[in-house]
Amino acid sequence: MTLQAFFQANPKAAIAFSGGADSAFLLWAAAQYGCDVRAYYAHTAFQPAFELADAKQLARSLQVPLTVLEIDILSVPGAAAGGADRCYYCKQALFTQLWQDARADGFGLLLDGTNASDDAGDRPGMRALRELEVRSPLRECGLTKADIRQQSRQAGLFTWDKPAYACLATRAAQGMPLDAALLHRIEAAEDALRAQGYSDFRVRVGADGTARFQVTAAQMPRAQREWTALAAQLAPWFDKSELDGVPRPASV
């Protein structure tokens, strides 16, 4: 099945829209193929500010209505506990609320941007999507991440080369309780490093509170040269930091 055929068969749908490359392409396709579509963005403490900004920008460019839902994800015990199934509890809470709002707006179909490259075996959140009967057209149509990036570029979407961005909750060590203060520190640290020109990286936090700056292999030589300065960028947020195992200089 093609996306065009999918939306011809399903001419009215709500889309869970994250602002990332996958859901952006899905939203474009829905609009392109004449679907009566509305985007829904679940805003929680797990999402950084730039994701919401990107979602708003793309929805405006496609002239698709966007609803932003404010959800207190830290009030969901299974998500805030940071355990192995935190993604399941998070997705269950988010998509339950998305369904409630979508149905109130007259939609009987809710879609998400899971693609054919996503491995259902290591994504507990997919279990919640199945239980809540959320459909994933990109996956159903066999579109991989590479396909989506190529077709997004052809469509002129600014998200075509946007790096994959897992939510802030994934930065903390498994089993580490999550709270607003920790998530804010992680986001602020990543914002500071992004301002230095780094992309596709993570600031991960270990159980001992050490922040670990992880970059791609291509960026590692630069990060090693600049580590003293980068460690200073992390210092306001974390007492201890490492660059993939390189301790922060004692002078910082």
CSV table of C-alpha atoms in Angstrom, one decimal:
chain,number,residue,atom,x,y,z
A,1,MET,CA,0.0,0.0,0.0
A,2,THR,CA,1.1,3.6,-0.7
A,3,LEU,CA,0.5,6.5,1.6
A,4,GLN,CA,-1.8,8.0,-1.1
A,5,ALA,CA,-3.9,4.8,-1.1
A,6,PHE,CA,-3.9,4.8,2.7
A,7,PHE,CA,-5.3,8.3,2.9
A,8,GLN,CA,-7.8,7.7,0.1
A,9,ALA,CA,-9.1,4.8,2.2
A,10,ASN,CA,-8.9,6.9,5.4
A,11,PRO,CA,-9.9,10.4,4.4
A,12,LYS,CA,-10.2,11.8,8.0
A,13,ALA,CA,-7.6,11.3,10.7
A,14,ALA,CA,-5.9,12.8,13.7
A,15,ILE,CA,-2.1,12.6,13.8
A,16,ALA,CA,0.1,12.5,16.9
A,17,PHE,CA,2.7,15.0,15.8
A,18,SER,CA,6.1,15.3,17.5
A,19,GLY,CA,7.8,17.7,15.2
A,20,GLY,CA,10.3,15.1,14.1
A,21,ALA,CA,11.1,13.8,10.6
A,22,ASP,CA,8.7,10.9,10.6
A,23,SER,CA,5.5,12.5,11.9
A,24,ALA,CA,6.3,15.6,9.8
A,25,PHE,CA,6.4,13.5,6.7
A,26,LEU,CA,3.2,11.7,7.7
A,27,LEU,CA,1.4,15.1,8.3
A,28,TRP,CA,2.7,16.4,4.9
A,29,ALA,CA,1.4,13.2,3.1
A,30,ALA,CA,-2.0,13.5,4.8
A,31,ALA,CA,-2.3,17.1,3.7
A,32,GLN,CA,-0.9,16.3,0.2
A,33,TYR,CA,-3.5,13.6,-0.4
A,34,GLY,CA,-6.5,15.5,0.7
A,35,CYS,CA,-7.1,14.0,4.1
A,36,ASP,CA,-9.2,16.0,6.6
A,37,VAL,CA,-6.4,16.1,9.2
A,38,ARG,CA,-5.6,17.7,12.5
A,39,ALA,CA,-2.2,17.5,14.3
A,40,TYR,CA,-2.0,16.9,18.0
A,41,TYR,CA,1.2,17.7,20.0
A,42,ALA,CA,1.5,16.3,23.5
A,43,HIS,CA,3.6,18.8,25.5
A,44,THR,CA,5.2,17.3,28.6
A,45,ALA,CA,8.3,17.8,30.7
A,46,PHE,CA,10.0,15.1,28.5
A,47,GLN,CA,10.0,17.3,25.4
A,48,PRO,CA,12.5,20.1,24.8
A,49,ALA,CA,11.2,23.6,23.8
A,50,PHE,CA,12.7,23.4,20.3
A,51,GLU,CA,10.5,20.3,19.4
A,52,LEU,CA,7.3,22.3,20.0
A,53,ALA,CA,8.7,25.2,18.0
A,54,ASP,CA,9.4,22.9,15.1
A,55,ALA,CA,6.0,21.4,15.3
A,56,LYS,CA,4.3,24.8,15.2
A,57,GLN,CA,6.5,25.9,12.2
A,58,LEU,CA,5.7,22.8,10.1
A,59,ALA,CA,2.0,22.9,10.9
A,60,ARG,CA,1.8,26.5,9.8
A,61,SER,CA,3.7,25.8,6.6
A,62,LEU,CA,1.4,23.0,5.7
A,63,GLN,CA,-1.7,25.0,6.8
A,64,VAL,CA,-2.8,22.1,9.1
A,65,PRO,CA,-4.5,22.9,12.4
A,66,LEU,CA,-2.5,22.0,15.4
A,67,THR,CA,-3.7,21.3,18.9
A,68,VAL,CA,-1.1,21.4,21.7
A,69,LEU,CA,-2.1,19.3,24.8
A,70,GLU,CA,-0.4,20.1,28.1
A,71,ILE,CA,0.1,16.8,29.9
A,72,ASP,CA,1.6,16.3,33.4
A,73,ILE,CA,3.6,13.2,32.6
A,74,LEU,CA,5.5,13.4,35.9
A,75,SER,CA,2.2,12.6,37.6
A,76,VAL,CA,2.2,9.2,35.9
A,77,PRO,CA,4.0,6.9,38.4
A,78,GLY,CA,5.2,4.4,35.8
A,79,ALA,CA,6.7,7.1,33.7
A,80,ALA,CA,8.3,9.2,36.4
A,81,ALA,CA,9.9,6.1,38.1
A,82,GLY,CA,12.2,5.8,35.1
A,83,GLY,CA,12.1,2.0,34.9
A,84,ALA,CA,12.5,-0.2,31.9
A,85,ASP,CA,8.8,0.2,31.0
A,86,ARG,CA,8.7,4.0,31.3
A,87,CYS,CA,8.1,4.4,27.6
A,88,TYR,CA,5.1,2.1,27.8
A,89,TYR,CA,3.5,4.1,30.7
A,90,CYS,CA,4.3,7.4,29.0
A,91,LYS,CA,2.8,6.4,25.7
A,92,GLN,CA,-0.2,4.9,27.4
A,93,ALA,CA,-0.9,8.2,29.2
A,94,LEU,CA,-0.2,10.4,26.2
A,95,PHE,CA,-2.2,8.5,23.6
A,96,THR,CA,-5.1,8.0,26.0
A,97,GLN,CA,-5.3,11.8,26.2
A,98,LEU,CA,-4.7,12.3,22.5
A,99,TRP,CA,-7.6,9.9,21.8
A,100,GLN,CA,-9.9,11.7,24.1
A,101,ASP,CA,-9.2,15.1,22.4
A,102,ALA,CA,-9.3,13.6,18.9
A,103,ARG,CA,-12.6,11.9,19.5
A,104,ALA,CA,-14.0,15.1,21.0
A,105,ASP,CA,-13.0,16.8,17.7
A,106,GLY,CA,-14.8,14.2,15.7
A,107,PHE,CA,-11.9,11.9,14.7
A,108,GLY,CA,-12.3,8.2,14.8
A,109,LEU,CA,-8.7,7.4,13.6
A,110,LEU,CA,-5.5,8.3,15.4
A,111,LEU,CA,-2.1,7.9,13.6
A,112,ASP,CA,1.5,8.1,14.7
A,113,GLY,CA,4.9,8.3,12.9
A,114,THR,CA,6.4,4.9,13.6
A,115,ASN,CA,8.2,3.7,10.5
A,116,ALA,CA,9.3,0.4,9.0
A,117,SER,CA,12.9,0.8,10.4
A,118,ASP,CA,11.6,1.0,14.0
A,119,ASP,CA,12.2,-2.3,15.8
A,120,ALA,CA,9.1,-3.2,17.7
A,121,GLY,CA,11.2,-5.7,19.7
A,122,ASP,CA,13.0,-3.0,21.7
A,123,ARG,CA,10.3,-0.4,22.0
A,124,PRO,CA,7.9,-1.0,24.8
A,125,GLY,CA,5.9,2.1,23.8
A,126,MET,CA,4.7,0.2,20.7
A,127,ARG,CA,2.8,-2.1,23.0
A,128,ALA,CA,0.8,0.8,24.3
A,129,LEU,CA,0.1,1.9,20.7
A,130,ARG,CA,-1.3,-1.5,19.8
A,131,GLU,CA,-3.4,-1.6,22.9
A,132,LEU,CA,-4.9,1.8,22.1
A,133,GLU,CA,-5.4,0.9,18.4
A,134,VAL,CA,-3.2,3.7,17.1
A,135,ARG,CA,-2.2,3.0,13.5
A,136,SER,CA,1.2,3.7,11.9
A,137,PRO,CA,0.8,4.3,8.2
A,138,LEU,CA,4.5,4.7,7.5
A,139,ARG,CA,5.2,1.3,9.0
A,140,GLU,CA,2.1,-0.2,7.2
A,141,CYS,CA,3.3,1.1,3.9
A,142,GLY,CA,6.9,-0.2,4.4
A,143,LEU,CA,8.6,3.2,4.5
A,144,THR,CA,12.0,3.2,6.2
A,145,LYS,CA,13.7,6.1,7.8
A,146,ALA,CA,15.9,6.5,4.6
A,147,ASP,CA,12.8,6.5,2.4
A,148,ILE,CA,11.2,9.2,4.7
A,149,ARG,CA,14.3,11.4,4.6
A,150,GLN,CA,14.6,11.2,0.8
A,151,GLN,CA,10.9,11.9,0.2
A,152,SER,CA,10.9,14.6,2.8
A,153,ARG,CA,13.7,16.3,1.0
A,154,GLN,CA,11.9,16.1,-2.3
A,155,ALA,CA,8.8,17.6,-0.6
A,156,GLY,CA,10.9,20.5,0.7
A,157,LEU,CA,10.3,19.8,4.3
A,158,PHE,CA,12.9,21.3,6.6
A,159,THR,CA,12.8,18.2,8.8
A,160,TRP,CA,14.2,16.0,6.1
A,161,ASP,CA,17.7,15.9,7.8
A,162,LYS,CA,16.6,16.6,11.3
A,163,PRO,CA,18.5,14.2,13.7
A,164,ALA,CA,16.4,11.6,15.5
A,165,TYR,CA,15.7,12.9,19.0
A,166,ALA,CA,14.6,10.6,21.8
A,167,CYS,CA,12.8,12.3,24.6
A,168,LEU,CA,14.6,13.8,27.6
A,169,ALA,CA,13.6,10.9,29.8
A,170,THR,CA,15.9,8.6,27.9
A,171,ARG,CA,18.9,10.6,29.0
A,172,ALA,CA,18.7,9.4,32.6
A,173,ALA,CA,20.0,6.0,33.6
A,174,GLN,CA,17.3,3.3,33.7
A,175,GLY,CA,15.6,3.2,37.1
A,176,MET,CA,16.6,6.8,37.9
A,177,PRO,CA,13.6,8.7,39.2
A,178,LEU,CA,12.7,11.6,36.9
A,179,ASP,CA,11.7,15.1,38.1
A,180,ALA,CA,11.3,18.5,36.5
A,181,ALA,CA,14.6,19.8,37.9
A,182,LEU,CA,16.7,16.9,36.4
A,183,LEU,CA,14.9,17.2,33.1
A,184,HIS,CA,15.5,21.0,33.0
A,185,ARG,CA,19.2,20.6,33.7
A,186,ILE,CA,19.5,18.1,30.9
A,187,GLU,CA,17.7,20.3,28.5
A,188,ALA,CA,19.7,23.4,29.5
A,189,ALA,CA,23.0,21.5,29.1
A,190,GLU,CA,22.0,20.2,25.6
A,191,ASP,CA,20.9,23.7,24.6
A,192,ALA,CA,24.3,25.1,25.7
A,193,LEU,CA,26.2,22.5,23.6
A,194,ARG,CA,23.9,22.9,20.6
A,195,ALA,CA,24.7,26.6,20.7
A,196,GLN,CA,28.3,25.6,20.1
A,197,GLY,CA,27.3,24.0,16.8
A,198,TYR,CA,27.0,20.3,17.8
A,199,SER,CA,24.2,18.2,16.5
A,200,ASP,CA,22.9,14.6,16.9
A,201,PHE,CA,24.4,14.3,20.4
A,202,ARG,CA,23.2,13.4,23.9
A,203,VAL,CA,23.9,14.5,27.4
A,204,ARG,CA,23.3,11.3,29.4
A,205,VAL,CA,23.2,11.2,33.2
A,206,GLY,CA,24.4,8.2,35.2
A,207,ALA,CA,23.1,7.0,38.5
A,208,ASP,CA,26.0,8.8,40.2
A,209,GLY,CA,24.9,12.1,38.7
A,210,THR,CA,27.7,12.3,36.1
A,211,ALA,CA,26.8,13.9,32.8
A,212,ARG,CA,28.2,12.1,29.8
A,213,PHE,CA,28.5,14.1,26.5
A,214,GLN,CA,28.0,11.6,23.7
A,215,VAL,CA,28.7,12.7,20.1
A,216,THR,CA,28.9,11.0,16.7
A,217,ALA,CA,32.3,9.6,15.6
A,218,ALA,CA,32.6,12.5,13.1
A,219,GLN,CA,32.3,15.1,15.8
A,220,MET,CA,34.5,13.3,18.4
A,221,PRO,CA,37.9,14.8,17.3
A,222,ARG,CA,36.4,18.4,17.6
A,223,ALA,CA,34.9,17.6,20.9
A,224,GLN,CA,38.2,16.2,22.2
A,225,ARG,CA,40.0,19.4,21.2
A,226,GLU,CA,37.3,21.6,22.8
A,227,TRP,CA,36.7,19.5,25.9
A,228,THR,CA,37.9,22.0,28.4
A,229,ALA,CA,35.6,24.7,27.0
A,230,LEU,CA,32.7,22.2,26.6
A,231,ALA,CA,33.1,21.0,30.2
A,232,ALA,CA,32.8,24.6,31.3
A,233,GLN,CA,29.4,24.8,29.4
A,234,LEU,CA,28.2,21.7,31.4
A,235,ALA,CA,29.5,22.9,34.8
A,236,PRO,CA,26.5,25.1,35.7
A,237,TRP,CA,24.2,22.1,35.4
A,238,PHE,CA,26.3,19.1,36.5
A,239,ASP,CA,29.1,18.8,39.1
A,240,LYS,CA,30.7,15.9,37.2
A,241,SER,CA,30.9,15.4,33.4
A,242,GLU,CA,32.7,13.2,30.9
A,243,LEU,CA,33.2,13.1,27.2
A,244,ASP,CA,32.7,9.4,26.5
A,245,GLY,CA,34.8,8.5,29.5
A,246,VAL,CA,37.2,11.5,29.4
A,247,PRO,CA,36.8,13.2,32.8
A,248,ARG,CA,36.2,16.9,33.0
A,249,PRO,CA,39.4,18.9,33.4
A,250,ALA,CA,40.3,19.7,37.1
A,251,SER,CA,40.5,23.4,36.2
A,252,VAL,CA,36.8,23.6,35.3
